[in-house]
Coordinates of C-alpha atoms in Angstrom, one line a residue:
Chain J
M1 CA 155.1 -58.5 -32.9
K2 CA 156.7 -61.9 -34.4
K3 CA 153.1 -63.4 -35.6
F4 CA 152.4 -59.8 -37.0
K5 CA 155.4 -60.2 -39.2
R6 CA 154.7 -63.7 -40.1
I7 CA 151.1 -62.5 -41.3
F8 CA 152.7 -59.6 -43.3
T9 CA 155.2 -62.2 -44.8
Y10 CA 152.6 -64.4 -45.9
A11 CA 150.3 -61.6 -47.3
F12 CA 153.4 -60.1 -49.2
L13 CA 154.4 -63.4 -50.8
G14 CA 150.6 -64.1 -51.5
V15 CA 150.2 -60.9 -53.3
A16 CA 153.1 -61.3 -55.5
S17 CA 152.2 -64.8 -56.1
F18 CA 148.5 -63.9 -57.3
I19 CA 150.1 -61.5 -59.5
S20 CA 152.9 -63.8 -61.1
I21 CA 149.8 -66.4 -61.6
F22 CA 147.2 -64.3 -62.5
P23 CA 148.2 -63.9 -66.2
F24 CA 148.5 -67.2 -67.0
L25 CA 145.0 -67.9 -65.2
W26 CA 143.6 -65.4 -67.5
M27 CA 145.3 -67.0 -70.5
V28 CA 143.8 -70.3 -69.6
V29 CA 140.4 -69.1 -68.8
S30 CA 139.9 -66.9 -71.8
T31 CA 140.9 -69.9 -74.2
T32 CA 137.5 -71.0 -73.1
N33 CA 135.5 -67.6 -73.9
K34 CA 134.4 -65.5 -76.9
S35 CA 136.3 -62.5 -77.9
V36 CA 133.7 -60.2 -76.6
D37 CA 133.5 -61.8 -73.1
V38 CA 137.3 -61.5 -72.8
T39 CA 137.2 -57.9 -73.7
Q40 CA 134.5 -57.2 -70.9
G41 CA 136.6 -59.1 -68.5
R42 CA 135.1 -62.4 -67.9
L43 CA 137.2 -64.4 -65.5
L44 CA 134.9 -67.5 -65.6
P45 CA 135.5 -70.4 -67.9
G46 CA 133.0 -70.6 -70.7
A47 CA 132.1 -73.4 -73.4
H48 CA 134.2 -71.5 -76.2
L49 CA 137.3 -73.6 -76.4
L50 CA 136.4 -76.0 -79.1
E51 CA 135.1 -73.1 -81.3
N52 CA 138.5 -71.1 -80.4
L53 CA 140.7 -74.2 -81.5
R54 CA 138.7 -74.5 -84.7
T55 CA 138.9 -70.9 -85.7
L56 CA 142.6 -71.0 -84.9
F57 CA 143.6 -74.2 -86.9
E58 CA 141.0 -72.7 -89.8
T59 CA 142.3 -69.1 -89.9
V60 CA 146.1 -69.3 -89.3
N61 CA 148.5 -71.8 -89.9
L62 CA 149.0 -73.1 -86.4
G63 CA 150.0 -76.6 -87.4
T64 CA 152.8 -75.2 -89.8
A65 CA 153.9 -72.7 -87.0
L66 CA 154.4 -75.6 -84.3
W67 CA 156.2 -77.9 -86.9
N68 CA 158.4 -74.9 -87.7
S69 CA 159.3 -74.0 -83.9
F70 CA 159.7 -77.7 -83.3
V71 CA 162.1 -78.6 -86.1
I72 CA 164.2 -75.5 -85.7
A73 CA 164.1 -75.9 -81.8
A74 CA 165.0 -79.7 -82.0
I75 CA 167.8 -79.3 -84.5
T76 CA 169.4 -76.3 -82.7
T77 CA 169.3 -78.4 -79.6
I78 CA 171.0 -81.5 -80.9
L79 CA 173.5 -79.6 -82.5
T80 CA 174.3 -76.9 -79.8
L81 CA 174.8 -79.8 -77.1
L82 CA 176.9 -81.7 -79.7
I83 CA 179.4 -79.0 -80.6
G84 CA 179.1 -77.1 -77.5
S85 CA 180.0 -80.0 -75.5
L86 CA 183.0 -81.1 -77.5
A87 CA 184.3 -77.7 -77.4
G88 CA 183.7 -77.8 -73.5
Y89 CA 185.6 -81.3 -73.1
G90 CA 188.1 -80.3 -75.8
F91 CA 189.2 -76.8 -73.9
E92 CA 189.1 -78.8 -70.3
I93 CA 190.5 -82.4 -71.1
Y94 CA 193.1 -81.0 -73.6
R95 CA 194.0 -77.8 -71.7
S96 CA 196.8 -75.6 -73.2
K97 CA 198.0 -72.3 -72.7
G98 CA 197.1 -71.6 -76.4
K99 CA 193.4 -73.0 -76.1
D100 CA 193.0 -71.2 -72.7
I101 CA 193.9 -68.0 -75.0
V102 CA 191.5 -69.0 -77.7
F103 CA 188.6 -69.9 -75.0
N104 CA 189.1 -66.4 -73.5
I105 CA 188.5 -64.9 -77.0
L106 CA 185.3 -67.1 -77.8
L107 CA 184.0 -65.8 -74.5
L108 CA 184.1 -62.5 -75.6
S109 CA 181.4 -63.3 -78.4
M110 CA 179.1 -63.3 -75.6
M111 CA 179.1 -59.8 -75.2
I112 CA 178.2 -59.2 -78.8
P113 CA 174.9 -57.8 -78.7
F114 CA 172.6 -59.3 -81.6
A115 CA 171.3 -56.3 -82.9
A116 CA 174.8 -55.5 -83.6
I117 CA 175.2 -58.9 -86.0
M118 CA 171.8 -58.9 -87.2
I119 CA 172.2 -56.3 -90.1
P120 CA 175.8 -58.4 -91.7
L121 CA 174.1 -61.8 -90.7
Y122 CA 171.1 -60.6 -92.9
R123 CA 173.4 -59.5 -95.9
F124 CA 175.5 -62.5 -95.5
F125 CA 172.3 -64.8 -95.5
G126 CA 171.3 -62.7 -98.6
Q127 CA 174.6 -63.3 -100.5
I128 CA 174.2 -67.1 -99.8
S129 CA 170.7 -67.2 -101.5
A130 CA 172.0 -66.9 -104.6
H131 CA 174.6 -69.6 -104.5
A132 CA 172.8 -72.1 -101.7
P133 CA 169.1 -71.2 -101.8
L134 CA 168.6 -74.2 -99.3
I135 CA 170.4 -72.0 -96.4
G136 CA 169.5 -68.7 -97.9
I137 CA 167.1 -65.7 -96.7
D138 CA 163.6 -67.1 -95.7
T139 CA 164.7 -70.7 -94.9
L140 CA 164.5 -72.9 -91.6
A141 CA 168.1 -73.4 -91.9
A142 CA 169.2 -69.6 -91.9
A143 CA 166.9 -69.1 -88.9
L144 CA 168.9 -71.7 -87.0
L145 CA 172.4 -71.6 -88.2
P146 CA 173.6 -68.7 -86.3
T147 CA 172.2 -69.7 -83.0
I148 CA 173.6 -73.3 -82.8
I149 CA 177.3 -72.2 -81.6
T150 CA 177.3 -69.9 -78.7
A151 CA 180.0 -69.1 -76.4
F152 CA 177.5 -69.7 -73.5
F153 CA 177.2 -73.4 -73.9
I154 CA 180.8 -74.2 -74.3
F155 CA 181.4 -72.3 -71.2
L156 CA 178.6 -74.2 -69.6
F157 CA 180.1 -77.8 -70.5
R158 CA 183.8 -76.7 -69.6
Q159 CA 182.7 -75.7 -66.4
N160 CA 180.9 -78.9 -65.8
T161 CA 183.8 -80.9 -67.2
K162 CA 186.0 -79.6 -64.2
M163 CA 184.1 -82.0 -62.1
F164 CA 184.2 -85.0 -64.7
A165 CA 187.0 -87.7 -63.2
K166 CA 189.6 -87.2 -65.4
E167 CA 190.8 -90.9 -64.6
L168 CA 187.9 -92.2 -66.7
V169 CA 189.7 -90.9 -69.6
E170 CA 193.0 -92.5 -68.9
A171 CA 191.1 -95.5 -68.0
G172 CA 189.4 -95.3 -71.5
R173 CA 192.7 -95.0 -73.1
I174 CA 194.2 -98.0 -71.4
D175 CA 191.1 -100.1 -72.8
G176 CA 192.1 -99.0 -75.9
L177 CA 189.4 -96.6 -76.7
G178 CA 190.4 -93.9 -79.0
E179 CA 190.0 -90.4 -77.9
I180 CA 186.6 -89.5 -80.0
G181 CA 185.7 -93.0 -78.4
I182 CA 186.3 -92.0 -75.1
F183 CA 184.1 -88.6 -75.7
F184 CA 181.1 -90.4 -77.0
R185 CA 181.3 -93.9 -74.7
I186 CA 182.1 -92.3 -71.7
Y187 CA 182.0 -88.8 -71.5
I188 CA 178.3 -88.4 -72.6
P189 CA 176.7 -91.2 -70.5
T190 CA 178.4 -89.8 -67.5
M191 CA 177.5 -86.1 -67.9
K192 CA 173.9 -86.8 -68.6
T193 CA 172.6 -84.1 -66.1
T194 CA 174.8 -81.5 -67.8
Y195 CA 173.4 -82.5 -71.2
A196 CA 169.7 -82.3 -69.5
A197 CA 170.2 -79.0 -68.3
A198 CA 171.8 -77.7 -71.5
A199 CA 169.2 -79.2 -73.5
I200 CA 166.3 -77.3 -71.6
I201 CA 168.3 -73.9 -72.1
A202 CA 169.0 -74.8 -75.6
F203 CA 165.4 -75.9 -76.3
M204 CA 163.6 -72.9 -74.7
N205 CA 165.9 -70.2 -76.2
S206 CA 165.3 -71.6 -79.8
W207 CA 161.8 -72.2 -79.1
N208 CA 161.3 -68.5 -78.0
N209 CA 163.6 -67.0 -80.3
Y210 CA 161.7 -63.7 -81.8
L211 CA 163.9 -61.1 -83.5
W212 CA 166.3 -63.2 -85.9
P213 CA 163.5 -65.3 -87.1
L214 CA 161.6 -61.9 -87.9
V215 CA 164.3 -60.6 -89.7
V216 CA 165.1 -63.5 -91.7
L217 CA 161.8 -66.0 -92.3
Q218 CA 159.4 -63.9 -94.6
S219 CA 157.0 -66.1 -95.8
P220 CA 153.7 -67.4 -94.0
S221 CA 154.7 -71.2 -94.7
N222 CA 158.0 -70.6 -92.4
Q223 CA 156.7 -69.0 -89.9
T224 CA 157.4 -69.9 -86.1
I225 CA 155.1 -69.6 -83.1
P226 CA 156.4 -66.2 -81.9
L227 CA 156.0 -64.7 -85.0
L228 CA 152.5 -66.1 -85.3
I229 CA 151.6 -64.8 -82.1
S230 CA 153.1 -61.6 -82.6
N231 CA 151.3 -61.1 -86.0
L232 CA 148.0 -62.2 -84.2
G233 CA 148.6 -60.1 -81.3
S234 CA 149.0 -56.6 -83.6
G235 CA 146.1 -57.4 -86.0
Y236 CA 143.4 -54.7 -86.3
S237 CA 140.7 -56.8 -85.0
P238 CA 141.9 -59.2 -82.7
D239 CA 139.8 -62.2 -81.7
Y240 CA 141.0 -62.4 -78.0
G241 CA 139.9 -65.8 -77.6
V242 CA 141.7 -67.5 -80.4
I243 CA 144.9 -65.4 -79.6
M244 CA 144.8 -66.7 -76.1
T245 CA 144.5 -70.1 -77.2
A246 CA 147.4 -69.7 -79.4
I247 CA 149.7 -68.3 -76.6
V248 CA 148.5 -71.3 -74.2
I249 CA 149.6 -73.7 -76.8
A250 CA 152.7 -71.9 -77.5
T251 CA 153.6 -71.7 -73.8
L252 CA 152.5 -75.4 -73.0
P253 CA 155.8 -77.1 -74.2
T254 CA 158.1 -74.7 -72.1
A255 CA 155.7 -74.9 -68.8
I256 CA 155.6 -78.8 -69.3
I257 CA 159.6 -79.0 -69.3
F258 CA 159.8 -76.7 -66.7
F259 CA 157.3 -78.7 -64.4
I260 CA 159.0 -82.3 -65.2
M261 CA 162.5 -81.3 -65.0
Q262 CA 162.4 -78.4 -62.2
R263 CA 166.0 -79.5 -61.1
H264 CA 167.6 -79.4 -64.3
F265 CA 166.1 -76.1 -65.2
V266 CA 167.3 -74.5 -62.3
A267 CA 170.8 -76.2 -62.8
G268 CA 171.2 -75.1 -66.3
M269 CA 170.4 -71.5 -65.0
M270 CA 173.4 -71.8 -62.4
G271 CA 175.6 -73.4 -64.9
S272 CA 176.2 -69.9 -66.1
V273 CA 177.6 -68.8 -62.9
K274 CA 179.5 -71.5 -61.3
G275 CA 183.1 -71.7 -61.0
Chain F
M1 CA 210.2 -78.2 -63.3
A2 CA 210.5 -81.3 -65.5
S3 CA 213.9 -82.3 -66.5
I4 CA 214.8 -81.9 -70.0
N5 CA 214.8 -85.6 -70.5
D6 CA 210.9 -85.6 -69.5
Q7 CA 210.0 -83.1 -71.5
A8 CA 211.8 -84.8 -74.7
K9 CA 209.9 -88.1 -73.7
W10 CA 206.7 -86.5 -73.6
K11 CA 206.7 -84.2 -76.6
P12 CA 205.2 -86.9 -79.3
R13 CA 202.4 -87.8 -77.2
R14 CA 201.4 -84.0 -76.4
L15 CA 201.8 -82.8 -79.6
H16 CA 199.6 -85.6 -80.7
A17 CA 197.2 -84.9 -78.0
G18 CA 197.3 -81.0 -78.6
F19 CA 196.1 -82.0 -82.4
I20 CA 193.2 -83.8 -81.0
G21 CA 192.3 -81.3 -78.5
W22 CA 192.0 -78.8 -81.2
G23 CA 190.0 -80.9 -83.4
F24 CA 187.6 -81.1 -80.5
I25 CA 187.1 -77.0 -80.4
L26 CA 187.6 -76.5 -84.4
L27 CA 183.8 -76.5 -85.3
S28 CA 183.0 -73.7 -82.5
I29 CA 186.0 -71.7 -83.7
I30 CA 184.6 -71.7 -86.9
G31 CA 181.0 -71.1 -86.0
I32 CA 181.8 -68.4 -83.6
S33 CA 184.2 -66.5 -86.1
I34 CA 181.5 -66.8 -89.0
F35 CA 178.6 -65.8 -87.0
Y36 CA 179.7 -63.6 -84.2
F37 CA 183.5 -62.0 -84.9
Y38 CA 183.0 -61.5 -88.9
P39 CA 179.5 -59.7 -88.3
M40 CA 181.4 -57.5 -85.8
V41 CA 183.8 -56.4 -88.3
Q42 CA 181.4 -56.2 -91.2
A43 CA 179.2 -54.1 -88.8
L44 CA 182.3 -51.7 -87.8
I45 CA 183.1 -51.2 -91.7
L46 CA 179.0 -50.7 -92.4
S47 CA 179.1 -47.7 -89.8
F48 CA 181.4 -45.8 -92.1
Q49 CA 179.0 -46.2 -95.3
S50 CA 176.0 -44.9 -96.2
G51 CA 173.1 -45.4 -98.9
M52 CA 170.0 -47.1 -99.4
G53 CA 169.7 -51.0 -99.8
A54 CA 172.6 -52.3 -101.4
S55 CA 174.2 -49.2 -102.8
L56 CA 176.7 -48.3 -99.8
E57 CA 179.2 -45.8 -100.2
F58 CA 181.7 -44.9 -97.4
V59 CA 181.2 -41.4 -95.8
G60 CA 184.0 -41.3 -93.0
F61 CA 182.4 -40.4 -89.9
D62 CA 179.2 -38.7 -90.9
N63 CA 177.1 -41.3 -89.5
Y64 CA 178.6 -40.7 -86.1
I65 CA 178.0 -37.2 -86.5
R66 CA 174.7 -38.0 -87.5
L67 CA 173.9 -39.6 -84.2
F68 CA 174.1 -36.4 -82.3
N69 CA 171.8 -34.7 -84.3
D70 CA 169.2 -37.3 -84.4
P71 CA 166.3 -36.8 -81.8
T72 CA 164.8 -40.4 -82.7
F73 CA 168.1 -41.8 -81.6
T74 CA 168.3 -39.6 -78.6
S75 CA 164.5 -40.8 -77.7
A76 CA 165.6 -44.3 -78.0
L77 CA 168.8 -43.8 -75.7
T78 CA 167.0 -41.9 -73.0
N79 CA 164.1 -44.3 -73.1
T80 CA 166.6 -47.2 -72.6
F81 CA 168.5 -45.6 -69.7
I82 CA 165.4 -44.7 -68.2
Y83 CA 164.2 -48.6 -68.5
L84 CA 168.0 -49.6 -66.9
L85 CA 167.7 -47.2 -64.3
I86 CA 164.6 -47.8 -62.8
Q87 CA 163.7 -51.7 -63.7
V88 CA 166.9 -53.1 -62.7
P89 CA 167.2 -51.9 -59.1
V90 CA 163.5 -52.3 -58.6
M91 CA 163.7 -56.0 -59.9
I92 CA 166.8 -56.7 -58.0
L93 CA 165.4 -55.3 -54.6
F94 CA 162.3 -57.4 -55.2
A95 CA 164.2 -60.4 -56.1
L96 CA 166.4 -59.9 -52.8
I97 CA 163.3 -59.7 -50.7
F98 CA 161.6 -62.5 -52.3
S99 CA 164.7 -64.7 -51.6
V100 CA 165.6 -63.8 -48.1
L101 CA 161.8 -64.3 -47.3
L102 CA 161.8 -67.8 -49.1
N103 CA 164.8 -69.1 -47.6
D104 CA 163.4 -69.4 -43.9
P105 CA 163.0 -73.1 -43.5
T106 CA 159.7 -72.4 -40.9
L107 CA 158.0 -70.6 -43.7
K108 CA 154.8 -72.9 -45.0
F109 CA 154.1 -73.4 -48.8
R110 CA 157.9 -72.1 -49.4
G111 CA 157.7 -74.4 -52.6
F112 CA 154.5 -72.8 -53.7
F113 CA 155.6 -69.3 -53.3
R114 CA 158.8 -70.1 -55.0
T115 CA 157.4 -71.9 -58.1
A116 CA 154.4 -69.2 -58.2
I117 CA 157.1 -66.3 -58.4
F118 CA 159.2 -67.9 -60.8
L119 CA 156.8 -69.0 -63.0
P120 CA 156.7 -65.9 -65.6
A121 CA 160.3 -66.9 -66.5
V122 CA 159.2 -70.0 -68.4
T123 CA 157.0 -67.7 -70.9
S124 CA 158.1 -66.7 -74.1
L125 CA 158.9 -62.8 -74.4
V126 CA 156.4 -62.6 -77.3
A127 CA 153.5 -64.5 -75.6
Y128 CA 153.8 -62.5 -72.2
A129 CA 154.2 -59.3 -74.2
V130 CA 151.0 -59.5 -76.1
V131 CA 149.0 -60.6 -72.9
F132 CA 150.3 -57.5 -71.2
K133 CA 149.4 -55.5 -74.1
Y134 CA 145.8 -56.6 -73.5
L135 CA 146.0 -56.6 -69.6
F136 CA 147.3 -52.8 -70.1
A137 CA 144.5 -52.0 -72.7
A138 CA 142.3 -48.8 -71.9
D139 CA 139.4 -51.2 -71.8
G140 CA 141.8 -53.9 -70.1
L141 CA 141.4 -56.1 -67.0
V142 CA 144.4 -53.8 -65.0
N143 CA 142.0 -50.5 -65.7
R144 CA 138.7 -52.5 -64.9
F145 CA 140.3 -53.7 -61.4
L146 CA 141.5 -50.1 -60.7
L147 CA 138.1 -48.6 -61.4
N148 CA 136.3 -51.2 -59.2
I149 CA 138.4 -50.4 -56.1
N150 CA 138.0 -46.8 -56.9
I151 CA 141.7 -45.9 -57.1
I152 CA 140.6 -44.2 -60.5
D153 CA 137.7 -43.0 -61.8
Q154 CA 138.3 -43.0 -65.4
P155 CA 140.5 -45.5 -67.5
L156 CA 144.2 -44.8 -67.5
Q157 CA 145.8 -44.6 -70.8
W158 CA 148.5 -47.1 -70.1
L159 CA 149.8 -47.6 -73.4
N160 CA 149.1 -43.9 -75.1
D161 CA 150.4 -41.8 -72.4
P162 CA 154.5 -41.5 -73.3
T163 CA 155.1 -41.8 -69.3
L164 CA 152.5 -44.4 -68.5
A165 CA 153.4 -46.3 -71.5
K166 CA 157.1 -46.7 -70.1
F167 CA 155.9 -47.7 -66.6
T168 CA 154.0 -50.3 -68.5
I169 CA 156.9 -52.0 -70.3
I170 CA 158.9 -51.5 -66.9
I171 CA 156.1 -53.5 -65.1
A172 CA 156.1 -56.2 -67.8
I173 CA 160.0 -56.6 -67.7
T174 CA 159.6 -56.6 -64.0
W175 CA 156.9 -59.2 -64.1
R176 CA 159.0 -61.4 -66.3
W177 CA 162.4 -61.4 -64.9
T178 CA 162.0 -61.2 -60.9
G179 CA 161.5 -65.0 -60.3
Y180 CA 164.2 -65.6 -62.4
N181 CA 166.7 -63.3 -60.5
M182 CA 165.3 -64.4 -57.1
I183 CA 166.4 -68.3 -57.9
F184 CA 169.9 -67.1 -58.1
Y185 CA 170.0 -65.5 -54.8
L186 CA 168.0 -68.4 -53.5
S187 CA 170.9 -70.5 -54.4
A188 CA 173.6 -68.4 -53.2
L189 CA 171.8 -67.9 -49.9
Q190 CA 171.7 -71.6 -49.5
N191 CA 175.7 -71.6 -49.1
V192 CA 175.4 -68.9 -46.4
D193 CA 176.7 -69.8 -43.0
K194 CA 173.8 -70.1 -40.9
S195 CA 175.7 -69.2 -37.9
M196 CA 176.4 -65.6 -39.1
Y197 CA 172.7 -64.7 -38.6
E198 CA 172.5 -66.4 -35.2
A199 CA 175.7 -64.3 -33.8
A200 CA 173.9 -61.2 -35.3
R201 CA 170.7 -62.3 -33.8
I202 CA 172.1 -62.7 -30.6
D203 CA 173.9 -59.1 -30.9
G204 CA 170.5 -57.8 -31.4
A205 CA 170.8 -56.9 -35.1
S206 CA 167.2 -56.3 -36.3
A207 CA 166.2 -58.3 -39.6
L208 CA 166.4 -55.0 -41.5
Q209 CA 170.0 -54.7 -40.2
Q210 CA 170.9 -58.6 -41.1
F211 CA 169.5 -57.9 -44.7
F212 CA 171.9 -54.9 -45.2
F213 CA 174.6 -55.8 -43.3
I214 CA 175.0 -59.7 -43.9
T215 CA 172.6 -60.7 -47.1
I216 CA 173.6 -58.0 -49.2
P217 CA 177.3 -58.0 -48.8
L218 CA 177.4 -61.7 -48.8
L219 CA 175.4 -61.9 -52.3
K220 CA 177.5 -59.0 -54.0
P221 CA 178.9 -61.1 -56.3
I222 CA 176.1 -62.6 -57.6
I223 CA 173.8 -59.3 -57.2
L224 CA 176.9 -58.0 -59.7
F225 CA 176.7 -60.9 -62.0
T226 CA 172.7 -60.7 -62.3
S227 CA 172.7 -56.7 -62.7
I228 CA 175.0 -56.9 -65.4
M229 CA 173.2 -59.6 -67.0
S230 CA 170.0 -57.4 -66.8
T231 CA 171.6 -54.4 -67.8
I232 CA 172.8 -56.0 -71.1
G233 CA 169.6 -57.5 -71.8
T234 CA 168.0 -54.1 -71.0
L235 CA 170.4 -52.5 -73.6
Q236 CA 169.4 -55.3 -76.0
L237 CA 165.6 -54.9 -75.2
F238 CA 163.3 -55.5 -78.3
D239 CA 160.7 -58.4 -78.2
E240 CA 158.3 -56.5 -75.4
V241 CA 158.6 -52.8 -76.9
M242 CA 157.8 -54.5 -80.4
N243 CA 154.9 -56.2 -79.2
I244 CA 153.3 -54.1 -76.5
T245 CA 153.9 -50.6 -77.7
S246 CA 155.6 -50.7 -81.1
G247 CA 157.7 -48.1 -79.7
G248 CA 154.7 -45.6 -79.2
P249 CA 153.3 -43.4 -78.3
G250 CA 155.2 -41.3 -81.0
N251 CA 159.0 -42.9 -79.7
A252 CA 158.2 -42.8 -76.1
T253 CA 159.0 -46.2 -75.5
L254 CA 161.3 -47.1 -78.4
S255 CA 164.3 -48.9 -77.6
I256 CA 167.8 -48.9 -79.2
S257 CA 167.4 -52.6 -80.8
M258 CA 164.0 -51.5 -82.2
Y259 CA 165.3 -48.2 -83.5
I260 CA 167.9 -50.4 -85.3
Y261 CA 165.3 -53.0 -86.7
N262 CA 163.7 -49.8 -88.0
L263 CA 166.2 -48.2 -89.6
S264 CA 167.0 -51.7 -91.5
F265 CA 163.8 -53.0 -92.1
E266 CA 160.6 -50.6 -91.5
Y267 CA 161.9 -47.4 -93.0
T268 CA 163.9 -47.1 -96.2
P269 CA 167.0 -49.1 -95.3
D270 CA 169.8 -47.5 -94.4
F271 CA 172.1 -50.2 -93.2
G272 CA 175.0 -48.0 -92.7
Y273 CA 173.4 -45.8 -90.1
A274 CA 171.8 -48.9 -88.2
A275 CA 175.2 -50.3 -88.0
T276 CA 176.5 -47.1 -86.5
V277 CA 173.6 -47.0 -83.7
S278 CA 174.1 -50.7 -83.0
Y279 CA 178.1 -49.8 -82.4
V280 CA 176.8 -47.7 -79.6
I281 CA 175.0 -50.8 -77.8
V282 CA 178.7 -52.4 -78.5
F283 CA 179.9 -49.7 -76.6
L284 CA 177.7 -49.6 -73.5
V285 CA 178.1 -53.2 -73.3
V286 CA 181.8 -53.1 -73.7
I287 CA 181.9 -50.5 -70.8
L288 CA 179.7 -52.4 -68.4
S289 CA 181.6 -55.8 -68.8
I290 CA 185.0 -53.6 -68.0
I291 CA 183.1 -52.1 -64.8
Q292 CA 182.2 -55.6 -63.8
F293 CA 185.6 -57.2 -64.0
K294 CA 187.1 -54.3 -62.3
V295 CA 184.5 -54.6 -59.4
A296 CA 184.6 -58.3 -59.4
G297 CA 188.5 -58.1 -59.6
D298 CA 188.6 -55.7 -56.7
R299 CA 186.9 -58.5 -54.1
D300 CA 189.7 -60.9 -54.7

C-alpha cells in the first residue's frame, strides 16, 4: 500500500512536471524548425534555427525592441530600488505617528486596479506631450514613469528594514556621517540581499509589462518585446518557427535570472507576505 | 512616560529627525499621488461624463445606468466571475497538493519537481499566451495528442467554441500561476512543527485527514493571502485574453479590463463610460479587500 502510494506520488508529480515543462521544450525545439513543421506537430529539432533568426532580424525590429525593453527595465529597476528603499528606510528608521498614517494611505494604492487609472494616465501624458514632448505619449519615458514608484516596493523595503540593526545608524551618527551618508554608506551595503530580490522583481515586472506600453507606445521604433510578440502572434499568416524564436529570446533574460538567482527570486516573492 | 524635561530636551532633535525622515519619503508620496491617487480621482470624475474623444460633458449617473443595459458589460462581468470561481479554487487546490507532496524530505527529485512546476512563473504573460494560442489551435498539438490517444475523434474547437474558449483561458492561467502559489505554501509548510504530524499519525489520522485537519488550517492565512492576490489578479485579467482569444468568439472570453481597453482604444473612444466600467473593478477589489481584512482580523 505504501509503495503504491509512492508510485502514485511520483507519477502525479511527473505528469505535472511534464505539463509544466512541455511548452518550454516545444518553444525551444520549434526555434529550429520551419513553420510548416511546427504546424504539423514536429517535436524533433531541425536545422532551421539560423534561418529563423535571420528572418526574425530582417522582417521585424527585434534588436530595437530588445533595446527598448532593456532600457525601460534597467532605468525602472534602478529608480524603483532607489526611491522605494529611501521610503522604506524613512518610514521605519524615522518612524512617527504621522508617517505611519501616510504609509497606510500609500499602501491603499496597491488596491488600485491598473485598468482604472489607465485612461486618466493616458490623457495626462497626452496633455504633457504638447509642453514636454520628451516625456509625452509614445516615448520610453512615458512607458516607465508610472511604473517606477509603487507601494509594493516601499512595503518590501520597510519590512526588510525591520531586520536592519538600528545601532548601525547610531554608530554612523557617532562617526560623523550625515543621515543621507548613513543610508548610502551603511544601509545599502548591508541590505544587498534585499536589493537583489527587489531588483529581480522590478526587472521582471518591467520586462514583461504589456498593457501600459500597449496604450502609450505607438510607433514601431518604440516597441517593446511583449508588444512585438503580441503583434507577431496576431498576424494573419504567422511564421511559427520565427515567432517561437522571438518568444525564446524574450524569455531567456528572465529564465537566466531565475536559474542564477533562485534564492533571491523566492526571497523577493516572499517579501510581500513577511511581517 | 517621559518627564516634561525629557520631552523638552528631545524636541529639537526630534524635529530635525522628523524633517529628514519626511525627506526620505517625499519622492514616493509625490509619485504615488501623481500616478495613482490623482488618476483615481480623475477616473471618478470621468465616470460622470460622456462623449467622444476629448469632447466630454457631464451626464450625471447616465453611465452607471448604462451599465445595467449593456449586454457586453454583462458578458465581461459574467466571464470574469466564471474565471474567478473555477480557476482560483482549482489552482489553489493543485498548489496545495503539490506543496504537501514536495514537503516530504524523503521524496527523490524534489528539487527537480519543484523547479519544473515553478518554471511557468518565469514566462512573460504575453509570451506564454501566444504559445498557448498555438497549442490549442484547431490543428494544434493538444488536439493532435487527444486524437492520437483516441479520446476525441475530431479536433475540438478550443478557441472558437464559447465554452471551450473560456476553458482554454482557465487552463492557461492555471498553468502559469499554480507553481507560483505553490512556492508560498512550501515556504509556509517549512515553518510548521513536524511533531503535529507525528502526533496525528500516532492517533491514526490518514494522509487525507492530516491534509484537511492540520495542513489547511495551519496554512489558512497564506491561503487567504494568495486567494485574494489571485482574485485581484483575475479581476484585472487582460494579457491572456487579448493574446489567446482577443475576447472571442463573440464576447465569450471578454474580461472587464479588455472591455475597458476596447471602449477606450478600439471602438470610438468613450473615456467616460470606460472609466465607469473601471470603477466596477475598483468596487469589487475594495469589497474583496475588506473581506480579507475582516477574515484576517478574525484569526488574531
